[in-house]
Coordinates of C-alpha atoms in Angstrom, one line a residue:
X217 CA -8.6 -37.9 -29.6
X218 CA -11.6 -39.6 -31.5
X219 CA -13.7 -36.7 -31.3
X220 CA -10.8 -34.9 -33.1
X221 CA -10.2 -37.6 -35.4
X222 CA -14.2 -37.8 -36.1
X223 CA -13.8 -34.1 -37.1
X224 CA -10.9 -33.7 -39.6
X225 CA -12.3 -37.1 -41.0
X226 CA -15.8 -34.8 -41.3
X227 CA -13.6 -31.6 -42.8
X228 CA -12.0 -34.1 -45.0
X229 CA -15.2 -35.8 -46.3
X230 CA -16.7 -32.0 -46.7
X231 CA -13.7 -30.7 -49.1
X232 CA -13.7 -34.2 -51.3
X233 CA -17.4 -33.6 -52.2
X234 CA -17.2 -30.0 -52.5
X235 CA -13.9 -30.8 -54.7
X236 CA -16.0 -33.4 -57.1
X237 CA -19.3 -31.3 -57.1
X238 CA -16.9 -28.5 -59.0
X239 CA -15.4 -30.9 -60.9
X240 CA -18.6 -32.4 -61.9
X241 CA -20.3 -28.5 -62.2
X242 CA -17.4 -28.0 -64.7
X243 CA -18.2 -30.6 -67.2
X244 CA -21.6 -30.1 -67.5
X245 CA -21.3 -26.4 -67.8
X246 CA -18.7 -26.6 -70.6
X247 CA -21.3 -29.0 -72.1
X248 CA -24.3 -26.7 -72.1
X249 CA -21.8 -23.5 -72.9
X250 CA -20.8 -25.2 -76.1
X251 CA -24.5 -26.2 -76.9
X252 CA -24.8 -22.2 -77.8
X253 CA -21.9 -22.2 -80.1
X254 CA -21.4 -23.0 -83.8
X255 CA -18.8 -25.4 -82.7
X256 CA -21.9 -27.8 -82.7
X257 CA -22.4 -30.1 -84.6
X258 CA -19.6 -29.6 -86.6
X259 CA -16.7 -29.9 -84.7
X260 CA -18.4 -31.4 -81.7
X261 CA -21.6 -33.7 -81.9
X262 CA -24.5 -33.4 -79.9
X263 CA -24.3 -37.1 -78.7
X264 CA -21.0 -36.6 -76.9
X265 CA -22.7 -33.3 -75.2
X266 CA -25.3 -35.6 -73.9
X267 CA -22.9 -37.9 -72.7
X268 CA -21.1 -35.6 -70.7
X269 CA -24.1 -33.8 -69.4
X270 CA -25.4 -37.3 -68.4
X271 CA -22.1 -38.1 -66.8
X272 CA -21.7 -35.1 -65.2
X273 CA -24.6 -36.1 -63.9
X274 CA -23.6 -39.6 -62.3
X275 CA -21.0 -37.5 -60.5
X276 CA -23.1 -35.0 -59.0
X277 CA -25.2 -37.5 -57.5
X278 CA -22.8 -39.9 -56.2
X279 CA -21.4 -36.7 -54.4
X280 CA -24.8 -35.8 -52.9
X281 CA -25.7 -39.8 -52.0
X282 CA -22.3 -41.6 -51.3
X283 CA -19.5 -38.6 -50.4
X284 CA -21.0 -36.2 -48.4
X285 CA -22.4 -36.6 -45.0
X286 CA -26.1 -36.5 -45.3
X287 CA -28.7 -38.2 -42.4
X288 CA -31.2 -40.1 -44.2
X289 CA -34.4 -38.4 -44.5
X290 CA -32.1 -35.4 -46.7
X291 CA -31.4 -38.0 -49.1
X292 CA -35.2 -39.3 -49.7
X293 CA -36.0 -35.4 -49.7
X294 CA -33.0 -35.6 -52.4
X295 CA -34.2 -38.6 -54.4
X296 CA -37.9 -37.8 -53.8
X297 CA -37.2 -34.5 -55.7
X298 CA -35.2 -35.9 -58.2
X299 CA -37.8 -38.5 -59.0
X300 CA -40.4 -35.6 -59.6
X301 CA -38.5 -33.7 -61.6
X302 CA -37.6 -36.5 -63.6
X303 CA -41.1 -37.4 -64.5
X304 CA -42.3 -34.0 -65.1
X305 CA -39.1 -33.4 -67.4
X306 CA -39.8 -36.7 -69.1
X307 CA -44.0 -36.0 -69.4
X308 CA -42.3 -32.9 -71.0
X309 CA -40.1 -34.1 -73.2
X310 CA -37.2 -31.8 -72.2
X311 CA -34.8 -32.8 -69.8
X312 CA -33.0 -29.3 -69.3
X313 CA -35.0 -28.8 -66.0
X314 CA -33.9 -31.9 -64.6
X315 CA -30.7 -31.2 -65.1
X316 CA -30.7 -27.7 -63.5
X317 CA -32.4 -28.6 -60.5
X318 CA -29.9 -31.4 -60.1
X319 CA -27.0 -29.2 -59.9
X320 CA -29.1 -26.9 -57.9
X321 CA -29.9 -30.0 -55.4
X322 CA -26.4 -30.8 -55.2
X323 CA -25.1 -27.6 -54.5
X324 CA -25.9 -28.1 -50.7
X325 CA -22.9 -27.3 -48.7
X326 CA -20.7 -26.3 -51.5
X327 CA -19.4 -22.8 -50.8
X328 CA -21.2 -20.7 -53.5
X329 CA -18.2 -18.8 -54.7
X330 CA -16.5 -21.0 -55.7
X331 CA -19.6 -21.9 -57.5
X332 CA -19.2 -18.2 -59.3
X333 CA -16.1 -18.2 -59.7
X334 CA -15.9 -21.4 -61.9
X335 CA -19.3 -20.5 -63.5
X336 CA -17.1 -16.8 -64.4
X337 CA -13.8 -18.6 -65.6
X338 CA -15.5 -21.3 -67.8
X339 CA -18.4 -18.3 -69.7
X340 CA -15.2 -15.7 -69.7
X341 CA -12.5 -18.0 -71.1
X342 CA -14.8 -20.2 -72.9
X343 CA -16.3 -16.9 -75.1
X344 CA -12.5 -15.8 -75.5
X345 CA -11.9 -19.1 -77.5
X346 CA -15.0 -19.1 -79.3
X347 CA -14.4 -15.9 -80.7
X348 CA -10.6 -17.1 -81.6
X349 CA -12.4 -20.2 -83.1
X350 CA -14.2 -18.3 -85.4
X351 CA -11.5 -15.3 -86.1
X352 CA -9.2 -18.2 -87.6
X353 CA -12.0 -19.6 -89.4
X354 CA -12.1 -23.0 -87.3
X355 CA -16.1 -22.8 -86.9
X356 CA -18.1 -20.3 -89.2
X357 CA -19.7 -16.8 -87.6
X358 CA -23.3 -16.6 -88.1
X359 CA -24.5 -13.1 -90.1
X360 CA -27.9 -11.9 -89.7
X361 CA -30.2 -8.6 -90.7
X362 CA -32.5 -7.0 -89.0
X363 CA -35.8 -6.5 -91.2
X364 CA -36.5 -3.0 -90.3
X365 CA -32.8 -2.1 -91.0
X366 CA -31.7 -4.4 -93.7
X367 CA -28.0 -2.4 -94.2
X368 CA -27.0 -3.5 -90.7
X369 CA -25.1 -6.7 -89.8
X370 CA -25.0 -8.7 -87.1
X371 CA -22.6 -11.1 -86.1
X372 CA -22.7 -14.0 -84.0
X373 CA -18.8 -14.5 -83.2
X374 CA -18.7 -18.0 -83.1
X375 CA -22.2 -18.5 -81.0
X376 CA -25.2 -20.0 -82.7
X377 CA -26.7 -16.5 -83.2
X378 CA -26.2 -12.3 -82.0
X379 CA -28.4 -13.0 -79.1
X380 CA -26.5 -15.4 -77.8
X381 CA -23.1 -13.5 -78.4
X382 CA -24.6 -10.3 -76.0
X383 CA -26.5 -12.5 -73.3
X384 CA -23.4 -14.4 -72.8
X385 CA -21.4 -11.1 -72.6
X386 CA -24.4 -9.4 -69.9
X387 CA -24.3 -12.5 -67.9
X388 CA -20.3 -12.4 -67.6
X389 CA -20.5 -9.0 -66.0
X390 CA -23.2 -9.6 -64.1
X391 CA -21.4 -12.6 -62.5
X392 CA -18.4 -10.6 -62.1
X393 CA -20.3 -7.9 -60.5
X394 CA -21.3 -10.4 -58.1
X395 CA -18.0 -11.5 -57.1
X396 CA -17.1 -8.1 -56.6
X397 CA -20.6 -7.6 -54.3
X398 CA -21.7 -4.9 -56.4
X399 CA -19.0 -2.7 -55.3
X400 CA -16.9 -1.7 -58.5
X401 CA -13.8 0.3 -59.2
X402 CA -13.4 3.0 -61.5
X403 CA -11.7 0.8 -63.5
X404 CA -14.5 -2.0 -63.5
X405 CA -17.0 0.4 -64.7
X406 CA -14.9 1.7 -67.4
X407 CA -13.9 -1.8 -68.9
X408 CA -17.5 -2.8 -68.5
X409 CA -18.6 0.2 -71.0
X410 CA -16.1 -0.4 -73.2
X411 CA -17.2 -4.4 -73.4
X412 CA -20.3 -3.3 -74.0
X413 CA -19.9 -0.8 -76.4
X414 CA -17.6 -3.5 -78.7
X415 CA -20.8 -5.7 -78.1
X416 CA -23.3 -3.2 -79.5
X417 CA -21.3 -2.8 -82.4
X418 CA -20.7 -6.4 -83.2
X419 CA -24.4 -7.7 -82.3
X420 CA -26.8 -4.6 -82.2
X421 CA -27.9 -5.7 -79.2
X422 CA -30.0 -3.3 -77.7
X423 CA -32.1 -4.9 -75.0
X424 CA -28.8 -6.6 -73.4
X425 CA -26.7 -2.7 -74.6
X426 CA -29.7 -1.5 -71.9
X427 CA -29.8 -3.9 -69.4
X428 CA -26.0 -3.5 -68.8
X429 CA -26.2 0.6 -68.9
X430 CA -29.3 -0.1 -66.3
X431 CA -27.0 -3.1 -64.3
X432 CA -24.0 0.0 -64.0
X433 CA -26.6 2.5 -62.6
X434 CA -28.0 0.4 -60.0
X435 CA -24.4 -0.9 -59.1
X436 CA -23.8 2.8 -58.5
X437 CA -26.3 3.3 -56.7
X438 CA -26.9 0.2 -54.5
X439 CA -23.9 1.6 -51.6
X440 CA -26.4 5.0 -50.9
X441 CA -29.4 3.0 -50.8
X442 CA -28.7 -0.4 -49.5
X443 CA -29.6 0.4 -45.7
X444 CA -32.9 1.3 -46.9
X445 CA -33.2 -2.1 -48.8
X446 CA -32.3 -4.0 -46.1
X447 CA -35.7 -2.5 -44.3
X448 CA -37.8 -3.8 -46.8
X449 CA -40.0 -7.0 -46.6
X450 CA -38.7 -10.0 -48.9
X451 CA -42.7 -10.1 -49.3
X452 CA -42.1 -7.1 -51.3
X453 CA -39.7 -8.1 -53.4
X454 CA -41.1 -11.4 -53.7
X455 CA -44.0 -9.9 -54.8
X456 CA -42.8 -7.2 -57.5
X457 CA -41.4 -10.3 -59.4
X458 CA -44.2 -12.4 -59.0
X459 CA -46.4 -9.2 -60.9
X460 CA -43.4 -8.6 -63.8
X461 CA -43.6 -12.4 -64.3
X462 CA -47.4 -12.7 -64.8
X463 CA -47.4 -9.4 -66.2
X464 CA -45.1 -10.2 -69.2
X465 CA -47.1 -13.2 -69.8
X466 CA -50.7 -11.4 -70.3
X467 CA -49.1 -8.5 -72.1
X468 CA -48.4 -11.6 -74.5
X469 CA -51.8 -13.2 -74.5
X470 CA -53.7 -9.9 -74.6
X471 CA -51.6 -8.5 -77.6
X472 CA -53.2 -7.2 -80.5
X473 CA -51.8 -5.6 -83.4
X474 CA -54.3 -3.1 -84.0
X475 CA -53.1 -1.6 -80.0
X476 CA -50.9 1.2 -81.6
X477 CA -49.2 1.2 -78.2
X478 CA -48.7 -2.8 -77.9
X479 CA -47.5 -2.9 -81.7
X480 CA -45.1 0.0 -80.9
X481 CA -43.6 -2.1 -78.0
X482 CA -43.8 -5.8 -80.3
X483 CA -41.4 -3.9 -82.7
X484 CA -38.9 -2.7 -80.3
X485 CA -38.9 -6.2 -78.9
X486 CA -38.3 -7.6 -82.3
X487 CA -41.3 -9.0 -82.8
X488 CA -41.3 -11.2 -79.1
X489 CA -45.1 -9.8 -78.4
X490 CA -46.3 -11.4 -81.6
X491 CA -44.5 -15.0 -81.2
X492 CA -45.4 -14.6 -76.9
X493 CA -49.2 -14.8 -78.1
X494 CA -48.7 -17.4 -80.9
X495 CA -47.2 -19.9 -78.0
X496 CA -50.3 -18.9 -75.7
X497 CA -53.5 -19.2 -77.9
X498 CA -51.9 -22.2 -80.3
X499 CA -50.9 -24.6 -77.9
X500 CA -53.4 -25.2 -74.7
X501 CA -51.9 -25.5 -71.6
X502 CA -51.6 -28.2 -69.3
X503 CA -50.3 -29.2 -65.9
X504 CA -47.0 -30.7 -67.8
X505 CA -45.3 -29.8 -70.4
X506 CA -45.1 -30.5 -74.4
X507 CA -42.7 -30.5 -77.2
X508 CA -43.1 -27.4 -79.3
X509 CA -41.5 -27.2 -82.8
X510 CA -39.5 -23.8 -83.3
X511 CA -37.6 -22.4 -86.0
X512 CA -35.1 -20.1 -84.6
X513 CA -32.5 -18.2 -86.6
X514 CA -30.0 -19.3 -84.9
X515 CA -27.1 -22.4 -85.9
X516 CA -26.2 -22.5 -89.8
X517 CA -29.6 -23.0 -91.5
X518 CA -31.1 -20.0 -93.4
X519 CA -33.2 -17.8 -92.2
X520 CA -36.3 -19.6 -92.1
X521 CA -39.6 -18.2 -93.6
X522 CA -41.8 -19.4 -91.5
X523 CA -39.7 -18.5 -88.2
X524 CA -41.3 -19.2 -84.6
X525 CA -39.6 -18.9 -81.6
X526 CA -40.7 -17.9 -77.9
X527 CA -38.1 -15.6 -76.3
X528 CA -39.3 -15.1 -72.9
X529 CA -38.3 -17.9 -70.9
X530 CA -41.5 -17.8 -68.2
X531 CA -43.7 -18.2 -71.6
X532 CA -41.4 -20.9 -72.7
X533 CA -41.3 -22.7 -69.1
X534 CA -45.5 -22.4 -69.2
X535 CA -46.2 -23.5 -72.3
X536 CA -43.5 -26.0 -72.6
X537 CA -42.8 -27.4 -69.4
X538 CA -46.5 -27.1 -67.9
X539 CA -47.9 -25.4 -65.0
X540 CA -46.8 -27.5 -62.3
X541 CA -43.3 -26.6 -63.3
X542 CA -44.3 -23.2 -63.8
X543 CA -45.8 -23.1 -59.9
X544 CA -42.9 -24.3 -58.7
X545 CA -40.7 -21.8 -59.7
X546 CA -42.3 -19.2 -58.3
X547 CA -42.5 -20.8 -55.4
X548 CA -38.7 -21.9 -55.2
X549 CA -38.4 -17.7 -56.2
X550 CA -40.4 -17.0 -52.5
X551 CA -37.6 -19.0 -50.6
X552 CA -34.7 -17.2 -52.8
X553 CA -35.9 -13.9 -51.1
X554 CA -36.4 -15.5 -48.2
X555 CA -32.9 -16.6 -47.7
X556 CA -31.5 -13.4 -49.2
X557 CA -33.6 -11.5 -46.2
X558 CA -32.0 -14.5 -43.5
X559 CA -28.6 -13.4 -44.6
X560 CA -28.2 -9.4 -45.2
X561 CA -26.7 -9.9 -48.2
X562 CA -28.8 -7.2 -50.4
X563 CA -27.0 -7.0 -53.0
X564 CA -28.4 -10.0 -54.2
X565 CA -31.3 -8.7 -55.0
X566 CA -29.4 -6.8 -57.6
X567 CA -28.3 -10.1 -59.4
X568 CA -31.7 -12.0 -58.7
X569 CA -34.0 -9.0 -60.5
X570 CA -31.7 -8.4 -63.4
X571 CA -32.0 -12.0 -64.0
X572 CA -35.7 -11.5 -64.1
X573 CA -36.1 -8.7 -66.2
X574 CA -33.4 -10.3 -68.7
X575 CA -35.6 -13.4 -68.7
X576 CA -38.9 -11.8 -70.0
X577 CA -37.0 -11.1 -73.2
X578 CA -34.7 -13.9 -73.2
X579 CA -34.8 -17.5 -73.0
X580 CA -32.0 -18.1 -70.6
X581 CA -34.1 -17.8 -67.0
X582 CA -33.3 -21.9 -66.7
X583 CA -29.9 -22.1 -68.5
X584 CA -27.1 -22.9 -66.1
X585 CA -24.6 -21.9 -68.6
X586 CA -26.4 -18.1 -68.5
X587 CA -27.0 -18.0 -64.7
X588 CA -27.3 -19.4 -61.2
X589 CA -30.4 -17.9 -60.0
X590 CA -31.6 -21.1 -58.0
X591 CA -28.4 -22.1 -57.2
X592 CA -28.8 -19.4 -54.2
X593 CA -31.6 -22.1 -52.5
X594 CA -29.1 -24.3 -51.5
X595 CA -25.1 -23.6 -51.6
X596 CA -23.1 -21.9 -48.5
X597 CA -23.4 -18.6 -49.4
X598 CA -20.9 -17.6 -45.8
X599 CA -18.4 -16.3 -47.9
X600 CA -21.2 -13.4 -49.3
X601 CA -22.4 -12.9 -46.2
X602 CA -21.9 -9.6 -44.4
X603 CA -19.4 -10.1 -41.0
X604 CA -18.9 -13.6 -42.3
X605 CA -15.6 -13.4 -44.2
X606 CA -13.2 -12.8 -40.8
X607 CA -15.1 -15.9 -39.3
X608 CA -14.2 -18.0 -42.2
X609 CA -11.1 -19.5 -40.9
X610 CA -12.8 -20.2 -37.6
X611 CA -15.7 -21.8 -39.4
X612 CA -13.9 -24.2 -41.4
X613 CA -12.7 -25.8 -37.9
X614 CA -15.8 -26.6 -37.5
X615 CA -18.1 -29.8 -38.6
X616 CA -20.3 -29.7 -41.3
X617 CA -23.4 -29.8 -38.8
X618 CA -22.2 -26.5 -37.4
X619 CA -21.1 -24.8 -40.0
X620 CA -24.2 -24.7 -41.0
X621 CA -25.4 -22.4 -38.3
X622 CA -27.8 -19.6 -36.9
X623 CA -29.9 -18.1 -40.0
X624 CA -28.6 -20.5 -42.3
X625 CA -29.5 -23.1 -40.2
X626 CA -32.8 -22.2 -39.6
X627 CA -33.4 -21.9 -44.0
X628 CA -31.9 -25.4 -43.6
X629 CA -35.0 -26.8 -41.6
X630 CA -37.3 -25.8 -43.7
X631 CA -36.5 -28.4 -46.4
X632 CA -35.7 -31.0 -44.2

């Protein structure tokens, strides 16, 4: 009778963390949502952001120390990596990595798609009242020009700039592509196109217009060619990223205007080639981070005439969080592979790379609000899992301790 007892209290203790994790994943994703619209700082100040990413936070740690069930040494593993974070973010001078890698951290044991499925409620609904926000003139909507075509418009809908607008819009699908486990409807695909082709018209997006045309084929493709995936080392995968990451970097530090070939791909970049080597050769790098004054076009300020901003998020993340933080993430990439191998579930791989390649050109790759790449390291993905979802009921009788079992267990050891 105790040993039963001992388990529903386990099952119990399980659900209220998972319950306040989501509750706390909630608040701090509305917070850093809202951070890319124009509803800051006029409607909403930045302080009361801060204070509900901050108490967010609290809540996500008292989960992870005081709820759930942890044996000590995953709690000094816990705070030991907290504590390093910490001081790298605050060396930095940006505390957006800190606060990722928390939520990341205290995603352990909460079911990942329920993860997903908040993360897709709060981007979809939250977009759909931006853009009602602005279309009744509530918060403004951001204009902007494109030099090379000065006759075309670009509007922002609400968000602090275009970019924004179509990133949020290519990371809504792709997180509804992922609920779905890349396996769309007719339907799907055809209220996906039409999405995107409103998009393109509003923002001009062309690099998020592609990488959604490129998302649709793959999806397409993935069921003919996922057995053949499966065969394939996570070394290799692993690898190919590791090569685009480093690769997009040098592009940027070797680019010279006078390459004919390198200037042609700076303009259809708009320009990201030119600002990429301005971050690299003006500011020396160092094993932390420093603060780096941009001037964006984005918020309510005009277009500033001496604009500098760095796009691609792994430049961003080397020059401006350091290379030990830079290290680190590809390292924490090798175990993302490595658990996607451990588990079958392929079409990860799918979400993992598009996140990649979208990062190069965009500064998202460490944005919560934009994706939950890292997220993958440490939340129960069973209910992805191939041969998993008929188990489920018969798993959640179980204790924590053993739901946690055969290759997910094993992933488990390695960090503690």
């Amino acid at each position: 009778m105790n040993i039963l007892n001992d388990k529903e209290i386990t099952q119990e203790n399980k659900k209220l963390a998972e319950k306040i994790y989501l509750a706390a994943f909630v608040c701090v994703l509305t917070a850093f949502f809202l951070k890319s619209t124009l509803f800051i700082p006029g409607r909403i100040s930045y302080f009361f952001l801060y204070k509900l990413i901050q108490g967010a936070s609290i809540l996500a740690v008292i989960k992870s120390l005081f709820i759930e069930q942890k044996l000590t040494k995953e709690k000094i593993f816990y705070l030991a990596v907290l504590t390093c974070l910490f001081g790298l973010s605050f060396l930095a001078n940006n505390f957006d990595l800190f606060y990722y890698f928390l939520f990341v951290l205290s995603a352990s044991r909460v079911d990942f798609h329920k993860i997903v499925v908040v993360f897709f409620g709060v981007n979809f609904w939250g977009t759909l009242i931006v853009i009602f926000a602005e279309w009744i003139n509530f918060i403004p909507n951001q204009v902007q020009f494109r030099p090379d075509q000065p006759g075309l418009i670009r509007y922002s809908m609400g968000f602090s700039s275009p970019t924004d607008f179509s990133a949020r819009i290519f990371y809504i699908i792709l997180s509804y592509m992922l609920l779905k486990k890349f396996s769309l409807k007719f339907y799907d695909y055809l209220g996906i196109m039409l999405s995107t082709l409103v998009m393109y018209v509003i923002t001009n997006a062309r690099l998020d217009s592609l990488l959604i045309f490129l998302l649709l084929i793959c999806t397409g493709v993935y069921p003919f060619v996922k057995v053949s995936i499966n065969k394939i080392s996570h070394l290799f995968w692993y690898g190919s990223s590791v090569i685009f990451i480093c690769a997009n970097i040098l592009i940027a530090f070797f680019y010279d205007p006078a390459n004919k070939i390198l200037n042609r791909i700076d303009v259809i970049l708009s320009r990201r080639l030119t600002f990429g080597h301005a971050a690299l050769t003006r500011y020396k790098l160092g094993l932390v981070g420093k603060p780096i004054q941009e001037f964006g076009n984005g918020g309510l300020h005009p277009n500033p005439q001496n604009y500098f901003f760095i796009d691609s998020s792994y430049i961003r993340l080397l020059v401006m969080s350091g290379i030990i933080a830079f290290l680190i993430v590809l390292v924490l990439l090798y175990f993302i592979f490595f658990r996607i191998k451990l588990t079958r579930s392929t079409f990860f791989l799918i979400y993992v790379f598009f996140i990649i390649l979208s990062s190069a050109f965009d500064q998202y790759f460490l944005d919560l609000s934009y994706n939950l790449l890292f997220f993958l390291l440490f939340a129960d993905l069973n209910w992805f899992i191939p041969n998993q979802m008929s188990e489920r009921k018969e798993n959640s009788k179980k204790t924590p301790h053993h739901h946690w079992h055969g290759a997910k267990k094993e992933w488990y050891k390695l960090y503690v």
